[in-house]
Tab-separated table of C-alpha atoms in Angstrom:
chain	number	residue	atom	x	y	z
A	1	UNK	CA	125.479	135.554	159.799
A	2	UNK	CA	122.453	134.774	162.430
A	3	UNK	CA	121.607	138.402	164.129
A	4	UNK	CA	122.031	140.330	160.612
A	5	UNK	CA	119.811	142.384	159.948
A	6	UNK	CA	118.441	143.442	156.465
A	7	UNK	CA	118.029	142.104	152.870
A	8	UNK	CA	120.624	140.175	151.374
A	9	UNK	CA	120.693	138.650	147.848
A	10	UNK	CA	123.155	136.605	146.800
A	11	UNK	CA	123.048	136.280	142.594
A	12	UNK	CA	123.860	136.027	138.908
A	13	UNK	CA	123.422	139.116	136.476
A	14	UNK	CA	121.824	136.735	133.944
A	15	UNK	CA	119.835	134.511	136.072
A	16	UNK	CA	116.465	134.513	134.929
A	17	UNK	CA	115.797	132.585	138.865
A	18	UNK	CA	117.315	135.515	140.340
A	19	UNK	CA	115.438	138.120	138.740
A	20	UNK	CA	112.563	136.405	139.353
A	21	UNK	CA	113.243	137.446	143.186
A	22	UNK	CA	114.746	140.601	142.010
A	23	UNK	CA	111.168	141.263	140.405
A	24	UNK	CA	109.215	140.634	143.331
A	25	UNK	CA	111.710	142.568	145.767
A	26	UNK	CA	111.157	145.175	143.672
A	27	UNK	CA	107.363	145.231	143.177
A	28	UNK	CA	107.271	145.241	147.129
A	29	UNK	CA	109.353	148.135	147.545
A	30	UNK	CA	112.097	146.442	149.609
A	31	UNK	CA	115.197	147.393	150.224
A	32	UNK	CA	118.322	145.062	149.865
A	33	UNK	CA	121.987	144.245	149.153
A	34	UNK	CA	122.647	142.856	146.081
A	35	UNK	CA	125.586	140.692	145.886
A	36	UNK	CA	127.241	139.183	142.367
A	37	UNK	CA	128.470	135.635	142.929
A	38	UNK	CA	131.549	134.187	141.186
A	39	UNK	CA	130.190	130.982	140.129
A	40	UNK	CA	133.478	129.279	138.967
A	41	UNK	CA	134.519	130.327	142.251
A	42	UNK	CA	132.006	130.439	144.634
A	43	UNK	CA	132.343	132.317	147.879
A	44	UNK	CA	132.162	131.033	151.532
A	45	UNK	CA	128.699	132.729	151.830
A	46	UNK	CA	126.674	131.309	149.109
A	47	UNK	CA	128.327	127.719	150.201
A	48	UNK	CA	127.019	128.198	153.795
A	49	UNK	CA	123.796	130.027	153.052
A	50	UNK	CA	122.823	126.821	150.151
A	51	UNK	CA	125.171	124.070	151.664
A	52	UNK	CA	122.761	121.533	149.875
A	53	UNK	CA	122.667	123.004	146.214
A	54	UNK	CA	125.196	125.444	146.121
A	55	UNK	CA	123.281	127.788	143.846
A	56	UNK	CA	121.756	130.902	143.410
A	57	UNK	CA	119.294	132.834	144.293
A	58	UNK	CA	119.997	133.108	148.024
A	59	UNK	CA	117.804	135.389	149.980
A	60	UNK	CA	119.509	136.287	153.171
A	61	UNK	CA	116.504	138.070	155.639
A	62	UNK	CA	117.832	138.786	159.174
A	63	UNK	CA	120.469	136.308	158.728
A	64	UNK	CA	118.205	133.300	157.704
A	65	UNK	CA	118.886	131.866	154.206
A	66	UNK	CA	116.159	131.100	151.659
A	67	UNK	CA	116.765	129.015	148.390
A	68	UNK	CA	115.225	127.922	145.216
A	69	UNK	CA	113.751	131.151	143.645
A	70	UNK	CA	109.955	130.406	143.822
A	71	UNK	CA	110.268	129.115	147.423
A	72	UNK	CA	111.760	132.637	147.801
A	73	UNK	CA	108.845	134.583	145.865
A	74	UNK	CA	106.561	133.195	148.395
A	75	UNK	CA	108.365	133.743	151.332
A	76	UNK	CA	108.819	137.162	150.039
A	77	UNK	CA	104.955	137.391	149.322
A	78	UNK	CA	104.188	136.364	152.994
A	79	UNK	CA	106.713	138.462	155.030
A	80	UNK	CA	105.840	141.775	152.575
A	81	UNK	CA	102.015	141.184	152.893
A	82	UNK	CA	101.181	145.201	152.564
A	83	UNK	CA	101.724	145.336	148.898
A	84	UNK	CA	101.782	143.997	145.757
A	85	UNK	CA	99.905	140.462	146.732
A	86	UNK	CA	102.009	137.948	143.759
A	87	UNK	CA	99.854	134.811	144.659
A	88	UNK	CA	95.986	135.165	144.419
A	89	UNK	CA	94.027	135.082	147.935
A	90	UNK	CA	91.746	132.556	146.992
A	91	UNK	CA	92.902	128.810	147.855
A	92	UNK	CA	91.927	127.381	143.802
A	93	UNK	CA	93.256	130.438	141.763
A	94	UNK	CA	97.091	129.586	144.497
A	95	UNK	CA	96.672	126.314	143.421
A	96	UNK	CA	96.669	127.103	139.489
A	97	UNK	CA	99.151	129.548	140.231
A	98	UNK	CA	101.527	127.300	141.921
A	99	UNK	CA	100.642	124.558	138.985
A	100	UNK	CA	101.665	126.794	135.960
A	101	UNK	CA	104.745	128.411	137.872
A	102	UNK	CA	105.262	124.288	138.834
A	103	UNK	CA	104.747	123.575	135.122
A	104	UNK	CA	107.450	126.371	133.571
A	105	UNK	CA	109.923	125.388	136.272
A	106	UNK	CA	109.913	122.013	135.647
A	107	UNK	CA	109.698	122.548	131.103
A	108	UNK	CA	111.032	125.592	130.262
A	109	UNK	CA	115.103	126.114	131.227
A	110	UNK	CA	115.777	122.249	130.526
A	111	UNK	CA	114.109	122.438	127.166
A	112	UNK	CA	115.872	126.000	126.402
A	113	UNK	CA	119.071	124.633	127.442
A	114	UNK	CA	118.832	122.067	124.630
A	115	UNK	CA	117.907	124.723	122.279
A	116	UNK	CA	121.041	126.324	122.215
A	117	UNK	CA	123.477	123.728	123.082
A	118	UNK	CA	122.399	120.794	120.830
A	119	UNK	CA	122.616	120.954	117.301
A	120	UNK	CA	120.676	118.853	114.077
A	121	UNK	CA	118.078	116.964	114.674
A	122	UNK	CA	118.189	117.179	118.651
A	123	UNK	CA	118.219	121.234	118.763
A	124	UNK	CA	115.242	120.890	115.751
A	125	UNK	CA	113.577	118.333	118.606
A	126	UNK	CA	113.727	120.563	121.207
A	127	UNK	CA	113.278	123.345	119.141
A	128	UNK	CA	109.082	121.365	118.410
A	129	UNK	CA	108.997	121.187	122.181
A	130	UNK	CA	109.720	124.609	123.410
A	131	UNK	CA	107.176	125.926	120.861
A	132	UNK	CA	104.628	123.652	122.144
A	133	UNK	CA	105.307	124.246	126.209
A	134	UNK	CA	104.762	127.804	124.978
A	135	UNK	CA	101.761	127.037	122.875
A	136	UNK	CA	100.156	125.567	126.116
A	137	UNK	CA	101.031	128.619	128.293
A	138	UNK	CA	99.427	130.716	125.290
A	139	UNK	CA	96.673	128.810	125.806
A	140	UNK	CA	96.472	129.318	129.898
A	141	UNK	CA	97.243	133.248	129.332
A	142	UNK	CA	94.114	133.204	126.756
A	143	UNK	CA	93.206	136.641	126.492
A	144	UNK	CA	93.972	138.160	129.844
A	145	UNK	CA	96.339	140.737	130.327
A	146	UNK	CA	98.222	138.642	132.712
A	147	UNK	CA	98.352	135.440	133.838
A	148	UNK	CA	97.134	135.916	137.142
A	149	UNK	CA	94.224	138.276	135.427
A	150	UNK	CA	94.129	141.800	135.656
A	151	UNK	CA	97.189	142.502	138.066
A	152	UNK	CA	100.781	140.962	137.488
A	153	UNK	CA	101.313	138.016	139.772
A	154	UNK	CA	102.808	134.639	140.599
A	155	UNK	CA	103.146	133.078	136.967
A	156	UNK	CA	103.666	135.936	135.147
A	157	UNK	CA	107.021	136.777	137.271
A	158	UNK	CA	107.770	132.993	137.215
A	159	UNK	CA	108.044	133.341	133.415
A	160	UNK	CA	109.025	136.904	132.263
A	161	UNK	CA	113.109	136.799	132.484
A	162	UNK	CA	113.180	134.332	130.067
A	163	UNK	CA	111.367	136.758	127.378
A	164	UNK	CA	114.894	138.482	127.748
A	165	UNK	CA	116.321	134.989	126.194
A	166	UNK	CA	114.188	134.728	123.475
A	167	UNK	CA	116.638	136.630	121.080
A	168	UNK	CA	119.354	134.318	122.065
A	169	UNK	CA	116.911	130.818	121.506
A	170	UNK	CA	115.714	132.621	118.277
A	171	UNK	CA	119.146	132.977	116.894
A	172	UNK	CA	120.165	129.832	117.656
A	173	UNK	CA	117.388	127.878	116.711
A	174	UNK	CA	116.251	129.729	113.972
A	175	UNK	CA	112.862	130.725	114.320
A	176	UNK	CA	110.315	133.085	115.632
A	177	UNK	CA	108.752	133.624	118.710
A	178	UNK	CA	106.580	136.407	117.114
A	179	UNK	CA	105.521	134.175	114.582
A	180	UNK	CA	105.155	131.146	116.691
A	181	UNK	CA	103.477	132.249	119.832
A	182	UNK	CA	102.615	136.005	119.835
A	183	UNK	CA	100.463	136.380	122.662
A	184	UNK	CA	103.408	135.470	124.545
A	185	UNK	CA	105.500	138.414	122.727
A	186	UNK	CA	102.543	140.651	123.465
A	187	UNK	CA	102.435	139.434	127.485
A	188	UNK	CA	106.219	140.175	127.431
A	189	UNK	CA	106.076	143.782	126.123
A	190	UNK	CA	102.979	144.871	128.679
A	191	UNK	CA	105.164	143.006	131.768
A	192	UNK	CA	108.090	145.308	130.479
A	193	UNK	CA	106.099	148.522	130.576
A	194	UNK	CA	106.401	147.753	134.387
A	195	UNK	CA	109.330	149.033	136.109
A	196	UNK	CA	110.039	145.903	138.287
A	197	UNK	CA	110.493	143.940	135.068
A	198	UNK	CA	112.024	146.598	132.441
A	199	UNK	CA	114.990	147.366	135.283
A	200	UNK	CA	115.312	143.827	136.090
A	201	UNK	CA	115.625	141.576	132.998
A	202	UNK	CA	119.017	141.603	131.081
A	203	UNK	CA	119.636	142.789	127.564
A	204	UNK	CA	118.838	140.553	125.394
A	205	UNK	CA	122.049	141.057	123.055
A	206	UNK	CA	123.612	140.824	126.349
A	207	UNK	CA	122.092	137.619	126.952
A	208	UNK	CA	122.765	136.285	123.510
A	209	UNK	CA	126.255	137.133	124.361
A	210	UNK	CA	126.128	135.106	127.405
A	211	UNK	CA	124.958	132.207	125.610
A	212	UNK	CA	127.661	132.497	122.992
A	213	UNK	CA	130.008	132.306	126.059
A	214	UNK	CA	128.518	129.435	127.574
A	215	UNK	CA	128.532	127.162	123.744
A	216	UNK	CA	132.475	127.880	123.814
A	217	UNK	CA	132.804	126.806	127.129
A	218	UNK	CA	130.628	123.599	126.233
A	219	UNK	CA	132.454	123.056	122.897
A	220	UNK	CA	129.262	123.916	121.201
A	221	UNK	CA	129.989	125.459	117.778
B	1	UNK	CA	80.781	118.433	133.726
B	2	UNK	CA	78.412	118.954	136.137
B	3	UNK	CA	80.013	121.257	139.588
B	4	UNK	CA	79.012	117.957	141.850
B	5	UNK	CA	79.851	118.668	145.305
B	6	UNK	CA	82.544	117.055	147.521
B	7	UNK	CA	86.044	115.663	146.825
B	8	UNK	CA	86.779	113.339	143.805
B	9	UNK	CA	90.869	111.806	143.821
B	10	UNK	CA	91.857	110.445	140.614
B	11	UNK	CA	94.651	108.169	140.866
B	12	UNK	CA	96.521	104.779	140.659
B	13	UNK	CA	96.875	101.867	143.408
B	14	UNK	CA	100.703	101.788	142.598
B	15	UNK	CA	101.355	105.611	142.743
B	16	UNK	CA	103.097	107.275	145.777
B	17	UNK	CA	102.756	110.307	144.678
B	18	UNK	CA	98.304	109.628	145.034
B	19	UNK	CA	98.985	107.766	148.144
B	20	UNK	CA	101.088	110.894	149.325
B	21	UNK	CA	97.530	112.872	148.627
B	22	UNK	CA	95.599	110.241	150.407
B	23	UNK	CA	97.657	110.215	153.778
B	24	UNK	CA	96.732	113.865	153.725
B	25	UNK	CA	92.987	113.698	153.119
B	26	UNK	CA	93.288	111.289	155.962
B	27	UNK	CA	95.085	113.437	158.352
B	28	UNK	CA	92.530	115.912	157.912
B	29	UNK	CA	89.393	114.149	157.913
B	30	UNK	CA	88.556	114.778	154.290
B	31	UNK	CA	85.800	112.622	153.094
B	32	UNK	CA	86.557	111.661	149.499
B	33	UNK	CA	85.431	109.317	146.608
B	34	UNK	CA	88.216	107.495	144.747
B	35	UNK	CA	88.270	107.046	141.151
B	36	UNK	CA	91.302	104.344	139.814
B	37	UNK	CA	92.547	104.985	136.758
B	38	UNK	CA	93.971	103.108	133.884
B	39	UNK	CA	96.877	104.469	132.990
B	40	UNK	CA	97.419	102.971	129.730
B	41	UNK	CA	93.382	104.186	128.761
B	42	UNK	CA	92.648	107.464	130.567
B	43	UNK	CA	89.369	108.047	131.020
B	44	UNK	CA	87.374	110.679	129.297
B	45	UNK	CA	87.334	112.577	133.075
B	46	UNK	CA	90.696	112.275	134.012
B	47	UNK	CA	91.670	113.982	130.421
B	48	UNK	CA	89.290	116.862	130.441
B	49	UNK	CA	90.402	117.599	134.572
B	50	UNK	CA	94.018	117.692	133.710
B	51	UNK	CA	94.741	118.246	130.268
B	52	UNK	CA	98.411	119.475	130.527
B	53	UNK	CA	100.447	116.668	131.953
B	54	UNK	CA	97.177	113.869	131.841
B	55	UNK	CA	98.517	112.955	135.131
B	56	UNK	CA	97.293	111.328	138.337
B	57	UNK	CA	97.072	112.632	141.026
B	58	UNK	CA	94.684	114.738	140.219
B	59	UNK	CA	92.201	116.086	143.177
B	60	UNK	CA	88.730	117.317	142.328
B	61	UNK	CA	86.990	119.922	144.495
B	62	UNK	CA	83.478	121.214	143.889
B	63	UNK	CA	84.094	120.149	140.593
B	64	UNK	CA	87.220	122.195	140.088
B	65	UNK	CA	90.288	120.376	139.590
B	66	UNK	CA	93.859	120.988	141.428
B	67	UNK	CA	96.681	118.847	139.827
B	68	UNK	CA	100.700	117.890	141.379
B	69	UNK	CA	100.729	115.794	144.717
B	70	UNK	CA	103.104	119.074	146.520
B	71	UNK	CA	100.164	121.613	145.015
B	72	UNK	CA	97.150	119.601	146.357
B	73	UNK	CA	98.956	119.236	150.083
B	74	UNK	CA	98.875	123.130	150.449
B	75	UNK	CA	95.397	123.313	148.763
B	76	UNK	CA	93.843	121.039	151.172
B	77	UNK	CA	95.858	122.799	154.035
B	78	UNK	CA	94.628	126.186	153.398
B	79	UNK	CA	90.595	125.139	152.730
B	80	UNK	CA	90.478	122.428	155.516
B	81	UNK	CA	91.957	124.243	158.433
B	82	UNK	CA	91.648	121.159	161.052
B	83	UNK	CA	95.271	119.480	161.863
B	84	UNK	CA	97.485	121.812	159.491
B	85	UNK	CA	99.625	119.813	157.501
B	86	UNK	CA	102.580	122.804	157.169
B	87	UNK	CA	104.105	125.411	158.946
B	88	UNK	CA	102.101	128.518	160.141
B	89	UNK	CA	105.517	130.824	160.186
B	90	UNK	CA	106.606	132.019	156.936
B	91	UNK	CA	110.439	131.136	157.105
B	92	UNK	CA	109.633	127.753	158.574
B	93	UNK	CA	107.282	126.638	155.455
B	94	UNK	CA	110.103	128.088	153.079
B	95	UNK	CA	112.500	125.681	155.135
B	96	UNK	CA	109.696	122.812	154.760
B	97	UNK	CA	108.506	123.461	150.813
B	98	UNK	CA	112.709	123.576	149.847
B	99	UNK	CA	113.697	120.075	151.781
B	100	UNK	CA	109.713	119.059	149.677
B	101	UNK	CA	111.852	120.332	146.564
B	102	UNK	CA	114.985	118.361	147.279
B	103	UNK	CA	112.832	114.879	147.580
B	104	UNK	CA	111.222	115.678	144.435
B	105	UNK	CA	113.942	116.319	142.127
B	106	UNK	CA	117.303	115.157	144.144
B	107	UNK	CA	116.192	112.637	146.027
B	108	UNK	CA	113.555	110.728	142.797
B	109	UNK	CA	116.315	111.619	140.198
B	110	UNK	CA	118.761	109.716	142.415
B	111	UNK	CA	116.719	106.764	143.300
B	112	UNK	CA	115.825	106.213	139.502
B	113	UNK	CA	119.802	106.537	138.343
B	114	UNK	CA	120.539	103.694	140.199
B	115	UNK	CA	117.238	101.925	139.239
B	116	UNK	CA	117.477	102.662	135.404
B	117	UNK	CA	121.288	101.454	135.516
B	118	UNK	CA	121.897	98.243	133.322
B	119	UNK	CA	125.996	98.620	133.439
B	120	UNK	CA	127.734	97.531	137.092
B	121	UNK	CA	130.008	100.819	136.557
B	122	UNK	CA	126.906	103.198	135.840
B	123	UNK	CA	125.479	101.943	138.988
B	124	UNK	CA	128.090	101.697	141.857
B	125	UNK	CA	128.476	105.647	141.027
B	126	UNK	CA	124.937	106.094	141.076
B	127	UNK	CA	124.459	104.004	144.630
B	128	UNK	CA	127.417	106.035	146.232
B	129	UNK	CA	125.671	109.519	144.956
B	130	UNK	CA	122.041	107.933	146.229
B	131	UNK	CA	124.089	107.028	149.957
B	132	UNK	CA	125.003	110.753	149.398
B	133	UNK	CA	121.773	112.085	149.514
B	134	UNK	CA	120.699	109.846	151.814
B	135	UNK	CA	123.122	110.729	154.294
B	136	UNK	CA	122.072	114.763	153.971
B	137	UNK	CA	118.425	113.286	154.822
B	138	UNK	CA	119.902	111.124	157.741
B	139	UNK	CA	121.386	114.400	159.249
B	140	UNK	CA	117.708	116.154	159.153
B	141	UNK	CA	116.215	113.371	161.177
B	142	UNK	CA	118.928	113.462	163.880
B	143	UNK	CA	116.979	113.411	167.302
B	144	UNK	CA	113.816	113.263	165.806
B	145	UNK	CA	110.943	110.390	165.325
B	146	UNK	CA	108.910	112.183	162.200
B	147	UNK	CA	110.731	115.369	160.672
B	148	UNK	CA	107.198	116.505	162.118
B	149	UNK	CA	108.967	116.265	165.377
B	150	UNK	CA	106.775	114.015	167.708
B	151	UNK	CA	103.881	113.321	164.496
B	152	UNK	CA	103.381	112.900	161.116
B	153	UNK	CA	103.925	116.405	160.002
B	154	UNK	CA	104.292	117.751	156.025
B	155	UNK	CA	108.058	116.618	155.244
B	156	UNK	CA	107.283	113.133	156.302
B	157	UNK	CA	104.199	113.123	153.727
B	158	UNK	CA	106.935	114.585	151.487
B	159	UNK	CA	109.253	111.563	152.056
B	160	UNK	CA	107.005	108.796	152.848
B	161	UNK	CA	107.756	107.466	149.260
B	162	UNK	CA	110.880	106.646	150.405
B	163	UNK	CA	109.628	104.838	153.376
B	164	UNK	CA	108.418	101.681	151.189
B	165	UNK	CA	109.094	102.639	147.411
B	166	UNK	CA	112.425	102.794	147.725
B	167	UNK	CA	112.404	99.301	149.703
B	168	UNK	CA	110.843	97.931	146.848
B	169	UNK	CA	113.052	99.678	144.517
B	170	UNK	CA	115.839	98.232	146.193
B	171	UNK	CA	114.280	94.520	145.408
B	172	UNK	CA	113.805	95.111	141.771
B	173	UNK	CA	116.743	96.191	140.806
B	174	UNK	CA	119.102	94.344	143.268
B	175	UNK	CA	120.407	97.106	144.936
B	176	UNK	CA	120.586	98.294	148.602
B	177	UNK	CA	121.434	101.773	150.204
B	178	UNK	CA	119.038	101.858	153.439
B	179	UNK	CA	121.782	100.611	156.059
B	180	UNK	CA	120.894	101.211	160.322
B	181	UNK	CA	123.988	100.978	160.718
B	182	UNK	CA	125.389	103.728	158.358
B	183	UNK	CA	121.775	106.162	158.491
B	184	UNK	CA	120.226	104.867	161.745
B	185	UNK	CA	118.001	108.116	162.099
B	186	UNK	CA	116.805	107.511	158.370
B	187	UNK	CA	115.904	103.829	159.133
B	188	UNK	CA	114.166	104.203	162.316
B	189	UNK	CA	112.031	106.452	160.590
B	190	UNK	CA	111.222	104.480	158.146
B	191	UNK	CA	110.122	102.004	160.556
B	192	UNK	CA	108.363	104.680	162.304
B	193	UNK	CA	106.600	106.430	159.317
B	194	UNK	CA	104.836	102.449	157.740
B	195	UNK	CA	103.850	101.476	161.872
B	196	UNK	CA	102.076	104.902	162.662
B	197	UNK	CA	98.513	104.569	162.576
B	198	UNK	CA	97.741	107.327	159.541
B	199	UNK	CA	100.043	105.243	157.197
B	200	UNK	CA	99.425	101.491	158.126
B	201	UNK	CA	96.559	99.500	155.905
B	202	UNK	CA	96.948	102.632	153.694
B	203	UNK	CA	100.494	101.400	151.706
B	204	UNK	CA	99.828	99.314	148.254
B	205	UNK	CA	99.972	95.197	148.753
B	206	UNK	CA	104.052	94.715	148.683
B	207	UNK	CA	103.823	91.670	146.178
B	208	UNK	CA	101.082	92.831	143.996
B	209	UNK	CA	103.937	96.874	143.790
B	210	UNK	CA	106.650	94.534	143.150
B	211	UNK	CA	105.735	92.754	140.231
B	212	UNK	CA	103.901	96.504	138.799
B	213	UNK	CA	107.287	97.911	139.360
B	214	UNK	CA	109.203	94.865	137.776
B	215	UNK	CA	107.316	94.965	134.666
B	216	UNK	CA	107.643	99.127	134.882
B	217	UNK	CA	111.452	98.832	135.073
B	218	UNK	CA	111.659	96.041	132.187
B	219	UNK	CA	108.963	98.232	129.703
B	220	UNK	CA	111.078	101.238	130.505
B	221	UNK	CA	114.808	99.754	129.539
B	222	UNK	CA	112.834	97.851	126.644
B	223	UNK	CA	112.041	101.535	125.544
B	224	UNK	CA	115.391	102.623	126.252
B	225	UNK	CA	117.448	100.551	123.348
């Protein structure tokens, strides 16, 4: 691996982590190797590129591995400094950038993931939650036309794959995102009028699919 | 609130996550007023500064706030440019703010399996997965006094929680993983990281953390049932 030269990414169609690098690969203009990982049967690369967690995303740049998809974003934002800045140059507005994208990593997959696996009370309890992490991102997107502003940045691509799973927590939660939080909806249409995002994210029936997949293989009726 | 000048820290005496913040503004020469906080009666400040999680630490700036221990470190290291706290090369700081990920989530989620455990079963597994993790962070600090290298550098900020929280951890809830014999790298470090200078007379009072952290652990399993 060490002496390779070029762009590597190791990755899952669906991941919403991995498109978050996919998105900011793409806003740079970089060129790179996409490779789909077998996660019931994961290859000798992605085990010695993330020894420690195993998982994807993997960025592989000139044979040096980077994990954990924000860690990547910046990494990617440093090395690719010509174009398309994704954090903010100004050491407060980084701060709040890397607080919100902080803030949806550490709410928004676990409280999803209960959404469509649980059922009852428990999927009706995390249903109240995920409305009300999204309530309080409403609130931080206010009336801009991105998070970071005027141009798309560091929170907005921290956030926008899972707008592609909104049909599947809908459906299996039973309610609205439209109706509960649609300046969110709104942010998630203008992001997908931008090429980096609309070629990126997954279908959402295909996602919905996905999910449907994952409930059988978790005995979730 | 009025744009005051200077640096504010919000925190609590018992917190490593604020002392983590304070060994930094330390390193780097930071002048700073310290507010203690109440946890169980915020004050009016703390609430308005960080309204989202209502969490210390929270660092005030000029009057603008900047909240999460991990999020501060790089703040102050990018306005206070004196003794840089990470790496200047971009791969390197990736390296550095993924091993700062693994102590958050890994390393704290395994450290509180085996504190939270009430059943003997529940906890030998979670010991052996803590001696697990341990052993990873053991390997890191092979042939090196701080994973700074030859100083207190970011990672060891990172991990200093480990250096005396998990200690006292250990002596609430009868357990014990730290072992020179099997991760002598990891325990010489911890010996290294509470005797250097920046750290020593800035660690809470060990009896007065114990008995906070006794009456944490029985409040918490209380809650539990």
């Amino acid at each position: 691996m060490a002496g390779e030269k070029g762009v590597v990414l190791l990755d899952l169609w669906v991941s919403p982590f991995g498109q978050r690098v996919r998105i900011a690969l793409a806003e740079k203009g970089v060129d790179y190797e996409y490779k789909e990982q077998d996660l019931m049967n994961k290859s000798e690369l992605l085990l010695k590129s993330n020894p420690v967690y195993k998982k994807i995303p993997v960025l592989l740049h000139d044979g040096k591995s980077i994990c954990e998809s924000l860690i990547i974003v910046q990494y990617i934002d440093e090395v690719w400094s010509n174009k398309a800045p994704l954090l903010p140059a100004e050491p407060l507005a980084r701060a709040n950038a890397r607080f919100w994208a902080d803030f949806i990593d550490k709410k928004v997959y676990e409280c999803a993931t209960r959404l469509w696996k649980l059922k009852g009370e428990e999927q009706e309890v995390a249903k109240k939650e995920f409305i009300e992490i999204f309530k309080l991102l409403e609130g931080e997107l206010g009336d801009k036309t991105f998070f970071g502003g005027e141009s798309f940045g560091f929170v907005d691509l921290a956030l926008v794959p899972f707008v592609a799973w909104f049909y599947a927590y809908e459906t299996c939660a039973k309610f609205s995102m439209e109706e509960e939080c649609p300046k969110i909806v709104a942010w998630g249409k203008r992001c997908m009028e931008r090429e980096s995002v609309s070629k990126t994210l997954s279908d959402p029936t295909k996602v919905y699919e996905f999910v449907l997949f994952l409930k059988k293989r978790f005995g979730v009726e | 609130m009025a744009a005051g000048k200077g640096v504010k820290l919000y925190g609590m005496w018992a917190s490593p996550a604020v002392r983590r913040v304070e060994w930094a503004l330390k390193k780097k020469g930071i002048k700073y007023e310290y507010i203690e906080e109440d946890l169980s009666n915020k004050s009016f400040e703390l609430l308005q500064y960080n309204p989202i999680t209502k969490q210390v630490p929270v660092l005030v700036h000029d009057g603008k706030p900047v909240m999460e221990s991990l999020v501060i470190l790089e703040y102050i290291d990018e306005v206070w440019k004196g003794n840089p706290i990470l790496p200047k090369d971009a791969y390197e700081r990736a390296k550095a703010q993924f091993w700062a990920s693994f102590s958050e989530d890994k390393c704290r989620d395994a450290v509180r399996k085996v504190y939270f455990a009430e059943e003997e079963d529940t906890k030998m597994k979670a010991m052996e997965h803590l001696m697990e993790i341990i052993r990873v962070i053991d390997q890191e600090l092979k042939g090196k006094k701080f994973f700074g290298g030859e100083s207190i550098g970011y990672l060891d900020l990172v991990f200093g929680w480990m250096a005396f929280w998990l200690g006292i951890a250990e002596e609430v809830a009868s357990f014990k993983v730290v072992d020179s014999k099997k991760f002598p790298n990891f325990t010489s470090w911890i010996n290294n990281f509470i005797n250097d200078p920046l750290i020593r007379g800035n660690l809470p009072p060990r009896d007065k953390t114990l008995e906070f952290f006794r009456n944490f652990r029985k409040l918490h399993l209380a809650s539990c049932k």
